[in-house]
Amino acid sequence: MLRPLTKPALALAVLAATGCSGSDAATAEFPTWHNTDVNAVSRMAAAAGVVTTTSMKPDGNLETVALDQKSGKKLWQYPATMAGRLPGMGVSAPAIVPAADGRPVVVALDPAKKSRWNATLIARDGRTGQQKWARPVHSTFGPQRCGPYICLSEHTALSGARVVVLEPVTGKTMWKLPGLAEVEWSDANRVLLLRLAANPMIESYELKTGKLQWQQPLEQALGPGIDMSGGWAFGATGDNLTGYIAPYTDPRTKKVSTFGLFSMRISDGSINWMRPSVVRVYPSGNPGFAPVVRPVDQQGAYGGFARLDSDSGRVVGQITATQVPGSGWWLAFPDRMDKLGFLKHNTKGTAYDLASGKPLPIEDETGWSFCVTDPKPLPLRGQAPGFYSVAAVCEYDLAAGKRVPGSSAPPSWFTGSQEGWRMWRDEKGAMHGVNDGTPNAPGMYG
């Protein structure tokens, strides 16, 4: 079964505004921490030794939480909110960036409503929580890190939507762009933005000046007929940005939009490869690191499963459509994603070697799959219904369809890694971290 994307149906908002290293070893030998005092519902972000996330309190209110990355100890928390974020995007995470002096700055939305402003963007010292500056906000998708700066979508519910680039210590506006956009990649010198317009494209900007370096319409990668309402995901490794555009069925015409996977060079925007008419499957690796896809024909029938090489787009492992069980299964992958399992809860599943496509003896096979297959919307106060927590994965014995007791950390294709640290939330929202030296790589959620 396929897991839906967590990006929104953005068509109305856009038109209004625009006109593999695994975790095989036991983690006990590595620096490890667990914090069960939080209920993380967003992605996590880390910089300069501090981890931050958005947590939900028992009463349904949100709060911004900062933890020490080495110990997992809570440093501070403040009330948080969302103002204008669409449910399909998931709960927004705080942005965190190292300042020029190396100290982390955490930027998040506080529920401070004044006049026509629905919330207040506040920057705080990542270690102490001391406020640095504030900026009133009408509507936004939330702050994002863009290199050494903060990128913020503003007025997203209004015709004058724009993106502003802010200096993290002072809040000074460095430059701005009209329209809606999302940060998909950045380093110290440039940022790649997904421009959400009638003709969506990736654009590269010089961070210090805002000078446009290149732009690449997504139609050049996948063809005409793209509709971002189905959702999207991006991931980067090396000089390549890999993007996935999900299908969307127009409720009036019943026509399915253009969809698929593609890769472009970060340096100049040129297209490396394209895989039209494939859907990303869940759980699986980041599109830029270990994409697993399933082809769909013109009649809407699904094919088998294929793992792609993110550098070339070539198939490095696959099983055919005839090998896929009928129904009632969930995908499950081991630590290294060299096998594909079909988990059937409380009963016997199946597994295949991806390289050869041959079936495997199921008795000793385990795989990681979603802990919860029917997630419930978060009971958030003062927000539109339909927000969900970031999903968690659990390890299963595929022969019995039951969870493996006492499992270690989820695999790196799910968690990703940054400077040797891997962090994740479990199904109850508790936060975990392990420093096992895994090379930098994006996880399933970035």
Tab-separated table of C-alpha atoms in Angstrom:
chain	number	residue	atom	x	y	z
A	1	MET	CA	0.000	0.000	0.000
A	2	LEU	CA	1.126	3.547	-0.645
A	3	ARG	CA	1.513	6.193	1.998
A	4	PRO	CA	0.131	9.598	1.002
A	5	LEU	CA	2.414	12.593	0.827
A	6	THR	CA	2.301	15.183	3.553
A	7	LYS	CA	2.244	18.183	1.233
A	8	PRO	CA	-1.022	20.045	0.611
A	9	ALA	CA	-3.526	20.514	-2.116
A	10	LEU	CA	-2.103	23.900	-2.967
A	11	ALA	CA	-3.909	24.741	-6.192
A	12	LEU	CA	-6.261	27.329	-4.706
A	13	ALA	CA	-3.577	28.960	-2.582
A	14	VAL	CA	-1.136	29.113	-5.487
A	15	LEU	CA	-3.630	30.614	-7.876
A	16	ALA	CA	-4.792	33.148	-5.293
A	17	ALA	CA	-1.293	34.298	-4.502
A	18	THR	CA	0.159	34.282	-7.986
A	19	GLY	CA	-2.571	35.149	-9.976
A	20	CYS	CA	23.488	4.293	2.722
A	21	SER	CA	24.915	3.473	5.858
A	22	GLY	CA	22.641	1.502	8.175
A	23	SER	CA	22.107	1.402	11.921
A	24	ASP	CA	22.827	-2.309	12.137
A	25	ALA	CA	24.960	-2.183	15.263
A	26	ALA	CA	23.316	-1.886	18.646
A	27	THR	CA	23.191	1.770	19.619
A	28	ALA	CA	24.211	1.105	23.225
A	29	GLU	CA	27.879	1.483	22.324
A	30	PHE	CA	27.308	4.968	20.913
A	31	PRO	CA	26.288	8.212	22.660
A	32	THR	CA	22.524	7.826	22.889
A	33	TRP	CA	19.675	9.744	24.521
A	34	HIS	CA	15.901	9.523	24.906
A	35	ASN	CA	13.530	12.322	25.919
A	36	THR	CA	10.023	11.161	26.754
A	37	ASP	CA	8.918	14.528	28.165
A	38	VAL	CA	7.993	15.848	24.736
A	39	ASN	CA	5.408	14.925	22.129
A	40	ALA	CA	7.177	15.900	18.921
A	41	VAL	CA	4.686	16.248	16.066
A	42	SER	CA	6.871	18.028	13.481
A	43	ARG	CA	10.191	17.266	11.865
A	44	MET	CA	13.307	18.007	13.892
A	45	ALA	CA	15.961	20.553	12.981
A	46	ALA	CA	19.476	20.769	14.417
A	47	ALA	CA	22.403	23.198	14.317
A	48	ALA	CA	25.316	24.177	16.560
A	49	GLY	CA	24.565	21.468	19.128
A	50	VAL	CA	20.862	22.253	19.590
A	51	VAL	CA	17.847	20.270	18.375
A	52	THR	CA	14.448	21.890	17.990
A	53	THR	CA	10.963	20.649	17.160
A	54	THR	CA	7.308	21.540	17.577
A	55	SER	CA	5.670	19.577	20.378
A	56	MET	CA	1.968	19.155	21.190
A	57	LYS	CA	0.839	19.530	24.797
A	58	PRO	CA	-1.939	17.356	26.265
A	59	ASP	CA	-4.417	20.235	25.879
A	60	GLY	CA	-3.819	20.424	22.110
A	61	ASN	CA	-1.670	23.549	22.186
A	62	LEU	CA	1.684	23.643	20.440
A	63	GLU	CA	5.057	24.672	21.803
A	64	THR	CA	8.541	25.195	20.429
A	65	VAL	CA	11.041	22.986	22.242
A	66	ALA	CA	14.846	23.110	22.221
A	67	LEU	CA	17.061	20.228	23.392
A	68	ASP	CA	20.781	19.847	23.882
A	69	GLN	CA	21.936	17.578	21.077
A	70	LYS	CA	24.533	15.720	23.135
A	71	SER	CA	22.321	14.899	26.116
A	72	GLY	CA	18.735	15.257	24.903
A	73	LYS	CA	18.056	17.517	27.890
A	74	LYS	CA	15.344	20.121	27.374
A	75	LEU	CA	16.805	23.616	27.274
A	76	TRP	CA	13.586	25.642	27.012
A	77	GLN	CA	10.093	25.743	25.554
A	78	TYR	CA	7.677	28.498	24.492
A	79	PRO	CA	4.113	28.479	23.137
A	80	ALA	CA	3.873	28.006	19.365
A	81	THR	CA	1.205	28.266	16.699
A	82	MET	CA	0.544	28.096	12.977
A	83	ALA	CA	-1.107	30.862	10.982
A	84	GLY	CA	-2.127	30.033	7.439
A	85	ARG	CA	-0.256	26.744	7.073
A	86	LEU	CA	-2.258	24.170	5.132
A	87	PRO	CA	-2.990	20.817	6.849
A	88	GLY	CA	-1.427	18.708	4.110
A	89	MET	CA	1.926	20.317	4.834
A	90	GLY	CA	2.074	18.843	8.337
A	91	VAL	CA	2.938	20.753	11.498
A	92	SER	CA	5.663	23.323	10.841
A	93	ALA	CA	9.047	22.833	12.493
A	94	PRO	CA	11.076	25.721	13.923
A	95	ALA	CA	14.005	26.940	11.853
A	96	ILE	CA	17.473	26.873	13.426
A	97	VAL	CA	20.678	28.407	12.091
A	98	PRO	CA	24.137	29.115	13.541
A	99	ALA	CA	24.787	32.848	13.938
A	100	ALA	CA	28.099	34.419	12.920
A	101	ASP	CA	29.439	33.763	16.437
A	102	GLY	CA	28.500	30.087	16.174
A	103	ARG	CA	25.593	30.259	18.628
A	104	PRO	CA	22.339	28.758	17.374
A	105	VAL	CA	19.286	30.929	16.713
A	106	VAL	CA	15.835	29.293	16.760
A	107	VAL	CA	13.032	31.024	14.851
A	108	ALA	CA	9.411	29.980	15.343
A	109	LEU	CA	5.862	31.320	15.298
A	110	ASP	CA	4.402	32.424	18.627
A	111	PRO	CA	0.642	32.855	19.269
A	112	ALA	CA	0.918	36.626	19.797
A	113	LYS	CA	-1.981	38.149	17.857
A	114	LYS	CA	-2.165	41.902	17.352
A	115	SER	CA	-4.617	43.781	15.144
A	116	ARG	CA	-4.520	42.266	11.638
A	117	TRP	CA	-1.469	40.181	12.520
A	118	ASN	CA	-2.382	36.609	13.437
A	119	ALA	CA	0.915	35.567	15.037
A	120	THR	CA	4.442	36.770	15.762
A	121	LEU	CA	7.674	35.352	14.426
A	122	ILE	CA	10.213	35.304	17.252
A	123	ALA	CA	13.935	34.538	17.140
A	124	ARG	CA	15.562	33.168	20.294
A	125	ASP	CA	19.004	32.130	21.433
A	126	GLY	CA	19.050	28.363	20.926
A	127	ARG	CA	20.793	27.740	24.243
A	128	THR	CA	18.997	30.138	26.584
A	129	GLY	CA	15.706	30.899	24.851
A	130	GLN	CA	16.385	34.630	25.203
A	131	GLN	CA	14.425	36.627	22.622
A	132	LYS	CA	16.413	38.444	19.931
A	133	TRP	CA	13.720	40.012	17.732
A	134	ALA	CA	10.078	39.722	16.708
A	135	ARG	CA	8.178	40.203	13.453
A	136	PRO	CA	4.374	40.306	13.124
A	137	VAL	CA	2.895	37.788	10.677
A	138	HIS	CA	-0.460	37.655	8.913
A	139	SER	CA	-0.134	34.192	7.317
A	140	THR	CA	2.813	31.940	6.565
A	141	PHE	CA	3.845	28.377	5.781
A	142	GLY	CA	6.499	28.790	8.488
A	143	PRO	CA	10.184	29.786	8.692
A	144	GLN	CA	12.924	27.729	7.013
A	145	ARG	CA	16.686	27.797	7.210
A	146	CYS	CA	18.354	29.006	4.022
A	147	GLY	CA	22.115	28.851	4.490
A	148	PRO	CA	23.144	31.375	7.158
A	149	TYR	CA	19.750	33.124	6.946
A	150	ILE	CA	16.055	32.536	7.603
A	151	CYS	CA	13.595	32.307	4.708
A	152	LEU	CA	10.001	33.159	5.544
A	153	SER	CA	6.893	32.944	3.409
A	154	GLU	CA	4.639	35.889	4.273
A	155	HIS	CA	1.044	36.872	3.492
A	156	THR	CA	0.470	33.422	2.012
A	157	ALA	CA	-3.307	33.808	2.334
A	158	LEU	CA	-3.253	37.185	0.550
A	159	SER	CA	-2.670	38.271	-3.032
A	160	GLY	CA	0.567	39.954	-1.963
A	161	ALA	CA	2.308	36.730	-0.919
A	162	ARG	CA	6.083	36.987	-0.767
A	163	VAL	CA	9.239	35.375	0.573
A	164	VAL	CA	11.618	37.403	2.739
A	165	VAL	CA	15.196	36.477	3.615
A	166	LEU	CA	16.097	37.562	7.158
A	167	GLU	CA	19.356	37.936	9.069
A	168	PRO	CA	18.962	35.575	12.070
A	169	VAL	CA	20.461	37.750	14.830
A	170	THR	CA	18.768	41.064	13.985
A	171	GLY	CA	15.767	40.085	11.867
A	172	LYS	CA	16.877	42.547	9.175
A	173	THR	CA	15.406	41.891	5.723
A	174	MET	CA	18.195	40.982	3.300
A	175	TRP	CA	16.025	40.652	0.183
A	176	LYS	CA	12.566	39.474	-0.857
A	177	LEU	CA	10.647	37.849	-3.702
A	178	PRO	CA	6.981	38.062	-4.715
A	179	GLY	CA	4.841	34.913	-4.672
A	180	LEU	CA	4.951	31.588	-2.836
A	181	ALA	CA	8.098	29.497	-2.514
A	182	GLU	CA	9.639	26.746	-0.398
A	183	VAL	CA	13.317	26.127	0.360
A	184	GLU	CA	14.448	22.792	-1.105
A	185	TRP	CA	18.221	23.122	-0.594
A	186	SER	CA	20.756	25.677	0.575
A	187	ASP	CA	24.385	26.097	1.549
A	188	ALA	CA	26.411	29.094	2.678
A	189	ASN	CA	26.190	30.800	-0.717
A	190	ARG	CA	22.986	29.875	-2.508
A	191	VAL	CA	19.431	28.695	-1.994
A	192	LEU	CA	17.211	26.645	-4.287
A	193	LEU	CA	13.557	27.637	-4.081
A	194	LEU	CA	10.531	25.800	-5.414
A	195	ARG	CA	8.409	28.609	-6.843
A	196	LEU	CA	4.754	27.612	-6.416
A	197	ALA	CA	3.135	29.310	-9.378
A	198	ALA	CA	1.024	28.451	-12.421
A	199	ASN	CA	4.293	27.299	-14.019
A	200	PRO	CA	6.194	25.872	-11.021
A	201	MET	CA	9.973	25.927	-11.206
A	202	ILE	CA	13.166	25.565	-9.243
A	203	GLU	CA	15.173	28.786	-8.993
A	204	SER	CA	18.687	29.326	-7.637
A	205	TYR	CA	19.508	32.586	-5.834
A	206	GLU	CA	22.723	34.022	-4.485
A	207	LEU	CA	22.033	34.295	-0.770
A	208	LYS	CA	23.837	37.545	-0.006
A	209	THR	CA	22.331	39.569	-2.842
A	210	GLY	CA	19.196	37.754	-3.955
A	211	LYS	CA	20.535	37.650	-7.515
A	212	LEU	CA	18.833	35.009	-9.678
A	213	GLN	CA	21.417	32.485	-10.902
A	214	TRP	CA	19.247	30.087	-12.886
A	215	GLN	CA	15.702	28.772	-13.153
A	216	GLN	CA	14.351	25.468	-14.390
A	217	PRO	CA	10.619	24.917	-15.024
A	218	LEU	CA	9.458	21.547	-13.709
A	219	GLU	CA	7.766	20.943	-17.074
A	220	GLN	CA	11.255	20.673	-18.573
A	221	ALA	CA	11.841	17.669	-16.326
A	222	LEU	CA	8.520	15.834	-16.529
A	223	GLY	CA	6.498	17.437	-19.304
A	224	PRO	CA	3.385	19.655	-19.387
A	225	GLY	CA	0.398	19.203	-17.111
A	226	ILE	CA	2.031	19.477	-13.672
A	227	ASP	CA	-0.273	20.247	-10.744
A	228	MET	CA	1.423	20.648	-7.354
A	229	SER	CA	-1.813	19.851	-5.509
A	230	GLY	CA	-0.834	16.182	-5.254
A	231	GLY	CA	2.277	17.004	-3.237
A	232	TRP	CA	6.032	16.973	-3.727
A	233	ALA	CA	9.315	16.010	-2.081
A	234	PHE	CA	12.948	16.939	-2.732
A	235	GLY	CA	16.311	15.722	-1.525
A	236	ALA	CA	19.917	16.516	-2.377
A	237	THR	CA	23.179	14.569	-2.422
A	238	GLY	CA	26.384	16.006	-3.847
A	239	ASP	CA	25.634	18.366	-6.739
A	240	ASN	CA	22.265	16.784	-7.496
A	241	LEU	CA	18.766	17.771	-6.399
A	242	THR	CA	16.217	14.998	-6.875
A	243	GLY	CA	12.558	15.942	-6.971
A	244	TYR	CA	9.301	14.021	-6.851
A	245	ILE	CA	5.971	15.422	-8.017
A	246	ALA	CA	2.963	13.328	-7.005
A	247	PRO	CA	-0.108	12.762	-9.198
A	248	TYR	CA	-3.278	14.767	-8.662
A	249	THR	CA	-6.684	13.899	-10.060
A	250	ASP	CA	-8.758	16.930	-10.997
A	251	PRO	CA	-12.190	16.366	-9.403
A	252	ARG	CA	-13.941	18.057	-12.325
A	253	THR	CA	-12.199	16.497	-15.317
A	254	LYS	CA	-11.004	13.291	-13.590
A	255	LYS	CA	-7.733	13.835	-15.454
A	256	VAL	CA	-4.516	12.865	-13.683
A	257	SER	CA	-1.724	15.442	-13.640
A	258	THR	CA	1.848	14.818	-14.786
A	259	PHE	CA	3.954	13.107	-12.111
A	260	GLY	CA	7.275	11.390	-11.576
A	261	LEU	CA	10.857	11.674	-10.371
A	262	PHE	CA	13.697	13.742	-11.814
A	263	SER	CA	17.174	15.021	-10.980
A	264	MET	CA	18.863	18.333	-11.751
A	265	ARG	CA	22.318	19.765	-11.145
A	266	ILE	CA	22.505	22.223	-8.277
A	267	SER	CA	25.299	24.157	-9.977
A	268	ASP	CA	23.416	25.112	-13.137
A	269	GLY	CA	19.915	23.575	-13.050
A	270	SER	CA	20.469	21.246	-15.994
A	271	ILE	CA	18.424	18.039	-15.982
A	272	ASN	CA	20.389	14.862	-15.156
A	273	TRP	CA	17.633	12.303	-15.659
A	274	MET	CA	13.884	11.855	-15.453
A	275	ARG	CA	11.508	9.041	-14.553
A	276	PRO	CA	7.994	10.115	-15.524
A	277	SER	CA	4.874	8.231	-14.428
A	278	VAL	CA	6.308	6.677	-11.283
A	279	VAL	CA	5.052	7.186	-7.735
A	280	ARG	CA	7.221	7.309	-4.640
A	281	VAL	CA	6.352	4.629	-2.093
A	282	TYR	CA	6.270	4.828	1.702
A	283	PRO	CA	8.147	4.143	3.830
A	284	SER	CA	11.280	4.515	1.735
A	285	GLY	CA	14.460	6.530	1.478
A	286	ASN	CA	14.711	10.193	0.571
A	287	PRO	CA	14.295	10.887	-3.181
A	288	GLY	CA	17.856	12.223	-3.247
A	289	PHE	CA	19.377	9.250	-1.442
A	290	ALA	CA	17.521	5.958	-1.889
A	291	PRO	CA	14.356	6.450	-3.942
A	292	VAL	CA	11.966	3.505	-4.327
A	293	VAL	CA	9.203	3.922	-6.881
A	294	ARG	CA	6.353	2.115	-8.572
A	295	PRO	CA	5.419	2.712	-12.227
A	296	VAL	CA	1.850	3.532	-13.178
A	297	ASP	CA	0.531	2.949	-16.703
A	298	GLN	CA	-1.936	5.127	-18.634
A	299	GLN	CA	-4.859	3.092	-17.316
A	300	GLY	CA	-3.767	3.718	-13.723
A	301	ALA	CA	-2.520	0.172	-13.090
A	302	TYR	CA	0.489	-0.194	-10.784
A	303	GLY	CA	3.587	-2.132	-11.789
A	304	GLY	CA	6.217	-3.678	-9.549
A	305	PHE	CA	8.729	-1.902	-7.311
A	306	ALA	CA	12.114	-0.484	-8.244
A	307	ARG	CA	14.936	1.081	-6.290
A	308	LEU	CA	16.744	3.743	-8.297
A	309	ASP	CA	20.271	5.077	-8.190
A	310	SER	CA	19.841	8.738	-7.276
A	311	ASP	CA	22.880	9.812	-9.327
A	312	SER	CA	21.869	8.204	-12.623
A	313	GLY	CA	18.184	7.306	-12.255
A	314	ARG	CA	19.004	3.744	-13.260
A	315	VAL	CA	17.191	0.777	-11.721
A	316	VAL	CA	19.485	-0.963	-9.235
A	317	GLY	CA	16.916	-3.449	-7.936
A	318	GLN	CA	13.349	-4.405	-8.723
A	319	ILE	CA	10.569	-6.950	-8.411
A	320	THR	CA	7.814	-7.425	-10.968
A	321	ALA	CA	4.109	-6.710	-10.670
A	322	THR	CA	3.353	-10.443	-10.631
A	323	GLN	CA	5.391	-10.810	-7.424
A	324	VAL	CA	3.328	-8.235	-5.538
A	325	PRO	CA	0.796	-9.822	-3.124
A	326	GLY	CA	-2.864	-9.096	-3.665
A	327	SER	CA	-3.810	-6.793	-0.789
A	328	GLY	CA	-3.558	-6.152	2.928
A	329	TRP	CA	0.197	-5.508	3.016
A	330	TRP	CA	2.518	-2.699	4.012
A	331	LEU	CA	6.014	-2.143	2.694
A	332	ALA	CA	8.881	-3.033	5.034
A	333	PHE	CA	12.584	-2.483	4.373
A	334	PRO	CA	15.614	-3.705	6.354
A	335	ASP	CA	18.436	-1.424	7.490
A	336	ARG	CA	20.218	-1.386	4.145
A	337	MET	CA	17.235	-1.431	1.765
A	338	ASP	CA	18.720	-4.377	-0.133
A	339	LYS	CA	15.504	-6.335	0.381
A	340	LEU	CA	11.827	-5.504	0.038
A	341	GLY	CA	9.291	-7.018	2.406
A	342	PHE	CA	5.519	-7.128	2.327
A	343	LEU	CA	4.320	-6.974	5.920
A	344	LYS	CA	0.993	-8.552	6.773
A	345	HIS	CA	0.029	-7.786	10.339
A	346	ASN	CA	-0.247	-10.849	12.594
A	347	THR	CA	0.316	-13.262	9.739
A	348	LYS	CA	3.049	-14.443	7.387
A	349	GLY	CA	4.396	-11.970	4.844
A	350	THR	CA	6.832	-12.216	1.955
A	351	ALA	CA	10.243	-10.782	1.132
A	352	TYR	CA	12.412	-10.395	-1.967
A	353	ASP	CA	16.032	-9.690	-2.702
A	354	LEU	CA	15.981	-6.404	-4.624
A	355	ALA	CA	19.156	-7.038	-6.616
A	356	SER	CA	18.056	-10.398	-8.031
A	357	GLY	CA	14.285	-10.144	-7.616
A	358	LYS	CA	14.240	-13.622	-6.076
A	359	PRO	CA	11.991	-14.519	-3.124
A	360	LEU	CA	13.692	-15.005	0.242
A	361	PRO	CA	13.014	-17.465	3.062
A	362	ILE	CA	10.791	-15.435	5.372
A	363	GLU	CA	11.702	-17.106	8.686
A	364	ASP	CA	14.583	-14.805	9.653
A	365	GLU	CA	13.560	-11.653	7.809
A	366	THR	CA	12.702	-8.399	9.563
A	367	GLY	CA	11.797	-5.025	8.118
A	368	TRP	CA	10.895	-1.500	9.185
A	369	SER	CA	7.397	-0.287	8.439
A	370	PHE	CA	4.968	2.295	9.806
A	371	CYS	CA	4.093	1.733	13.468
A	372	VAL	CA	0.563	2.994	12.854
A	373	THR	CA	-1.282	2.315	9.603
A	374	ASP	CA	-4.419	4.309	10.457
A	375	PRO	CA	-3.092	7.533	12.053
A	376	LYS	CA	-5.558	9.891	13.680
A	377	PRO	CA	-5.501	13.650	13.068
A	378	LEU	CA	-3.921	15.698	15.841
A	379	PRO	CA	-6.443	17.322	18.217
A	380	LEU	CA	-4.884	20.767	17.815
A	381	ARG	CA	-6.552	23.762	19.418
A	382	GLY	CA	-7.328	26.707	17.176
A	383	GLN	CA	-6.143	24.998	13.977
A	384	ALA	CA	-7.860	23.580	10.936
A	385	PRO	CA	-8.489	19.829	11.181
A	386	GLY	CA	-6.316	17.421	9.228
A	387	PHE	CA	-2.817	17.879	10.664
A	388	TYR	CA	-0.891	14.681	11.406
A	389	SER	CA	2.313	13.898	13.262
A	390	VAL	CA	5.420	12.958	11.334
A	391	ALA	CA	5.179	9.171	11.005
A	392	ALA	CA	7.289	6.743	13.026
A	393	VAL	CA	8.592	3.335	11.920
A	394	CYS	CA	8.870	0.107	13.902
A	395	GLU	CA	10.721	-3.144	13.229
A	396	TYR	CA	8.613	-6.215	12.378
A	397	ASP	CA	9.202	-9.947	12.157
A	398	LEU	CA	7.898	-10.594	8.651
A	399	ALA	CA	7.286	-14.292	9.309
A	400	ALA	CA	4.813	-13.546	12.105
A	401	GLY	CA	3.685	-10.024	11.192
A	402	LYS	CA	4.488	-8.826	14.715
A	403	ARG	CA	6.768	-6.169	16.113
A	404	VAL	CA	10.284	-7.097	17.132
A	405	PRO	CA	10.619	-6.421	20.886
A	406	GLY	CA	13.429	-4.188	22.060
A	407	SER	CA	14.397	-2.878	18.627
A	408	SER	CA	17.304	-0.466	18.255
A	409	ALA	CA	17.376	2.778	16.302
A	410	PRO	CA	15.477	2.957	13.006
A	411	PRO	CA	17.663	2.688	9.896
A	412	SER	CA	19.500	5.676	8.481
A	413	TRP	CA	17.441	5.685	5.258
A	414	PHE	CA	14.561	6.754	7.506
A	415	THR	CA	16.253	9.017	10.067
A	416	GLY	CA	18.948	10.575	7.896
A	417	SER	CA	22.127	11.806	9.566
A	418	GLN	CA	23.772	15.139	10.284
A	419	GLU	CA	27.338	15.388	11.576
A	420	GLY	CA	27.131	11.811	12.838
A	421	TRP	CA	23.867	12.345	14.727
A	422	ARG	CA	20.654	10.542	13.841
A	423	MET	CA	17.415	11.669	15.481
A	424	TRP	CA	13.834	10.470	15.334
A	425	ARG	CA	10.491	10.449	17.109
A	426	ASP	CA	8.741	7.272	18.176
A	427	GLU	CA	5.038	6.601	17.793
A	428	LYS	CA	4.304	8.321	21.125
A	429	GLY	CA	6.192	11.466	20.154
A	430	ALA	CA	9.248	10.896	22.349
A	431	MET	CA	12.521	12.127	20.855
A	432	HIS	CA	15.632	9.992	20.463
A	433	GLY	CA	19.174	10.595	19.296
A	434	VAL	CA	22.288	8.519	18.618
A	435	ASN	CA	25.727	9.611	17.480
A	436	ASP	CA	26.897	6.566	15.534
A	437	GLY	CA	29.036	8.386	12.985
A	438	THR	CA	26.719	7.718	10.043
A	439	PRO	CA	27.761	9.888	7.055
A	440	ASN	CA	25.601	12.919	6.284
A	441	ALA	CA	22.504	11.937	4.321
A	442	PRO	CA	18.863	13.053	4.120
A	443	GLY	CA	16.197	10.898	5.757
A	444	MET	CA	12.744	10.026	4.492
A	445	TYR	CA	11.414	13.420	5.537
A	446	GLY	CA	14.502	15.386	4.531
